[in-house]
PDB file of C-alpha atoms in Angstrom:
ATOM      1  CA  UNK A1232     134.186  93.719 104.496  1.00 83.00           C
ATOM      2  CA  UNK A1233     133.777  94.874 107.841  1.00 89.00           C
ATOM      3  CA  UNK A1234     135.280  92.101 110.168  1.00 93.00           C
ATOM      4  CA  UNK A1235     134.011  94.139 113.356  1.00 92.00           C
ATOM      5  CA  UNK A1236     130.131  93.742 112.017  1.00 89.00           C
ATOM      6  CA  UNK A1237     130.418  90.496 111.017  1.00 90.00           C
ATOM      7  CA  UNK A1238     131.967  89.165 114.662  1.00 93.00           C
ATOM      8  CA  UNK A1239     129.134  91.167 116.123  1.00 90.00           C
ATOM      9  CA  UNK A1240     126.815  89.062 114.018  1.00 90.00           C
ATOM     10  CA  UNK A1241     127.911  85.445 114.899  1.00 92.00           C
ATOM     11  CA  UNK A1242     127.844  86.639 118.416  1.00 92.00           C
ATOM     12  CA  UNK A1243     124.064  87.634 118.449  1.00 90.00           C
ATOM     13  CA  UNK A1244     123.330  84.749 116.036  1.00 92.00           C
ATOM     14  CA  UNK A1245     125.686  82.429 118.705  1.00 93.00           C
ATOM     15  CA  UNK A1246     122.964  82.672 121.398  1.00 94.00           C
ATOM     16  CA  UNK A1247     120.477  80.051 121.255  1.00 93.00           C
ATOM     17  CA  UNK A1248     117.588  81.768 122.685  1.00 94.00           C
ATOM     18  CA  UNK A1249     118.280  84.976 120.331  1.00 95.00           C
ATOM     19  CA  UNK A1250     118.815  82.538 116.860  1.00 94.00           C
ATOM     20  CA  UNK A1251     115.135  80.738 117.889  1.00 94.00           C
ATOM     21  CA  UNK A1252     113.554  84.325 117.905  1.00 96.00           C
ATOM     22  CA  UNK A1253     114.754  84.912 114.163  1.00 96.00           C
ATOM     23  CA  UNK A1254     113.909  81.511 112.394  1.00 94.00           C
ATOM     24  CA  UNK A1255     110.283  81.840 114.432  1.00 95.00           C
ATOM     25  CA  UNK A1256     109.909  85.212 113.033  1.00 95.00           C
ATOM     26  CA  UNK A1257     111.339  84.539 109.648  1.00 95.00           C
ATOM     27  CA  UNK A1258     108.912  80.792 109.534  1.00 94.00           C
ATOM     28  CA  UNK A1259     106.031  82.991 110.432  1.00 94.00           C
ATOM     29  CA  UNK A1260     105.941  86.099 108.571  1.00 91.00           C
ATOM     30  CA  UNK A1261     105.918  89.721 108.759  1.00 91.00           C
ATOM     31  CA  UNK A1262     103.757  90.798 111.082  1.00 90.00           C
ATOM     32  CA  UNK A1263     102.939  87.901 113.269  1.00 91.00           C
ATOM     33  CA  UNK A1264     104.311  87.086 116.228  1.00 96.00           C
ATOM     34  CA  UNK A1265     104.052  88.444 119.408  1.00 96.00           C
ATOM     35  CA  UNK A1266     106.307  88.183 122.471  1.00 96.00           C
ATOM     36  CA  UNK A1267     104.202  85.153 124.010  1.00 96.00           C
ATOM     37  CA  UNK A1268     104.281  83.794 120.112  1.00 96.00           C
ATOM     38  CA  UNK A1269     108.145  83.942 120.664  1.00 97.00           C
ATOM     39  CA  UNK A1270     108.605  82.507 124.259  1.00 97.00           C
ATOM     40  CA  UNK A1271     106.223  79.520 123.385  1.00 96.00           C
ATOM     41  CA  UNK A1272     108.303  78.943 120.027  1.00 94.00           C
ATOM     42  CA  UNK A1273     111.739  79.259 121.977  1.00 94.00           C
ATOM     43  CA  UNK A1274     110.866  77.603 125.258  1.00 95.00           C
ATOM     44  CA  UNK A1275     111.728  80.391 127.160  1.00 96.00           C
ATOM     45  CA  UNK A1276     109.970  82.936 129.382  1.00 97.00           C
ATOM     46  CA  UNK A1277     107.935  85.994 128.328  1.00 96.00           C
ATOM     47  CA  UNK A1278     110.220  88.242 129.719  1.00 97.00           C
ATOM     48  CA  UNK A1279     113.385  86.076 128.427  1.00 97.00           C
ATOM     49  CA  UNK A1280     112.233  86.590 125.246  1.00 97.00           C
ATOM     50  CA  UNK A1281     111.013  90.555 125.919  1.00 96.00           C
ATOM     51  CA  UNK A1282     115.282  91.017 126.573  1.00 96.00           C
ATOM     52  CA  UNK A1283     116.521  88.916 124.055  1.00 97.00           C
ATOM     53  CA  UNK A1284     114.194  90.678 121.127  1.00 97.00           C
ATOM     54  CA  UNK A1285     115.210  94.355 122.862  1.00 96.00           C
ATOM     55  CA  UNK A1286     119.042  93.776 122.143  1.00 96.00           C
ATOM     56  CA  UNK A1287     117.898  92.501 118.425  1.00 97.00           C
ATOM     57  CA  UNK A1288     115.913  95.677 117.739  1.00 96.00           C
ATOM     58  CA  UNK A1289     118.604  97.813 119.368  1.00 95.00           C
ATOM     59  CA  UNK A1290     121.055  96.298 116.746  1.00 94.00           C
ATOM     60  CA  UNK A1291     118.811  97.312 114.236  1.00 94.00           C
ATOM     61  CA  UNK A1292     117.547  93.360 113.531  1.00 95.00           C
ATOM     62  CA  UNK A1293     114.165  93.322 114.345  1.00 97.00           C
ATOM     63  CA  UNK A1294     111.285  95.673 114.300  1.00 96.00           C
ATOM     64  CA  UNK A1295     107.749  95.966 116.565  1.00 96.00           C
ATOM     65  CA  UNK A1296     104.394  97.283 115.477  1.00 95.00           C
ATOM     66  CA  UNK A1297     101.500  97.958 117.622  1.00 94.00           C
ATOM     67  CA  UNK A1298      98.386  95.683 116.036  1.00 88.00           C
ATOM     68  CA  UNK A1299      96.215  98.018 113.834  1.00 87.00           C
ATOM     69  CA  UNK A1300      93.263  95.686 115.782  1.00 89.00           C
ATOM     70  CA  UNK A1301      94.222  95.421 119.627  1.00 88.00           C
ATOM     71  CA  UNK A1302      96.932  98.677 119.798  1.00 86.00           C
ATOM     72  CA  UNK A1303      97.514  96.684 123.226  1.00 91.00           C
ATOM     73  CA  UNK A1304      99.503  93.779 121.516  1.00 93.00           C
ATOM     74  CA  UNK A1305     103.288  94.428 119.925  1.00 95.00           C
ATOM     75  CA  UNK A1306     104.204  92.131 116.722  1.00 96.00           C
ATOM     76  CA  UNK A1307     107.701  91.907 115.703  1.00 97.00           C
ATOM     77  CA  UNK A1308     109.129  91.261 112.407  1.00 96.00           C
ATOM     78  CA  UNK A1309     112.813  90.278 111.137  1.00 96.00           C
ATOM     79  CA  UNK A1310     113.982  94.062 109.657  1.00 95.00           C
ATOM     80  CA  UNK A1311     117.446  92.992 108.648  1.00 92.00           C
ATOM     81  CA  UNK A1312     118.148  91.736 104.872  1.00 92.00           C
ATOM     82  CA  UNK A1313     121.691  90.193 105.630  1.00 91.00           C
ATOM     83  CA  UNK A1314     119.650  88.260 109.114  1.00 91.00           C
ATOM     84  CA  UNK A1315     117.302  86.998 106.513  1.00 91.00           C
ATOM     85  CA  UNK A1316     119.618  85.733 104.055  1.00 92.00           C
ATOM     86  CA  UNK A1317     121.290  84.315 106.873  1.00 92.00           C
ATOM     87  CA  UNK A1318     118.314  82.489 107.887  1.00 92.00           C
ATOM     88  CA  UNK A1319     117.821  80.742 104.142  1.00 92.00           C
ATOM     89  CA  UNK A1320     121.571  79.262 104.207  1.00 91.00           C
ATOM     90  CA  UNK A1321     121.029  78.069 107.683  1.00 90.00           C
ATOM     91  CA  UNK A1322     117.987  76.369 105.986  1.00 86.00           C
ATOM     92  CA  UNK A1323     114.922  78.455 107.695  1.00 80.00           C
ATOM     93  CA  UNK A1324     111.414  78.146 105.274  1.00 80.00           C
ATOM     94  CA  UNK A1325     108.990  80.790 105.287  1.00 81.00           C
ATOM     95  CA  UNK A1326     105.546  79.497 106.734  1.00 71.00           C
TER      96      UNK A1326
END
């Protein structure tokens, strides 16, 4: 077990704003949601929630995909197994 990833973990998952992100994109789907999708869902501003999902794709959490329809619009997707499972104990329901 590596105690250094794990701490890292409850930190990003500690942060309100960051946590809301997840369980919207894990209640949603694959796919889905796009940064206003996200701000709406969390409360927050467009460009609160364009920093917040940065540092979770940075860490390897999230992923973005341009939208095969309008290239101009950026969906993002939970891309982390252990964030996922995460999400179920905490009691997050797919859509």
């Amino acid at each position: 077990m590596d105690l250094t990833d794990w701490a890292e973990r409850f930190e990003l998952l500690g942060d309100p704003t960051r946590l809301g992100l997840l369980a919207h994109m894990h209640h949603v789907g694959p796919g889905v949601a796009t940064v206003s999708d996200l701000a709406e869902a969390a409360g927050i501003t467009r460009n609160a929630a364009s920093q917040a999902l940065r540092i979770l794709r940075d860490k390897g959490w999230v992923r973005s995909a341009r939208d095969a329809d309008d290239g101009r619009v950026v969906r993002y997707s939970l891309a982390d197994d252990t964030v996922h499972r995460i999400l179920h104990l905490m009691g997050a329901r797919h859509h």
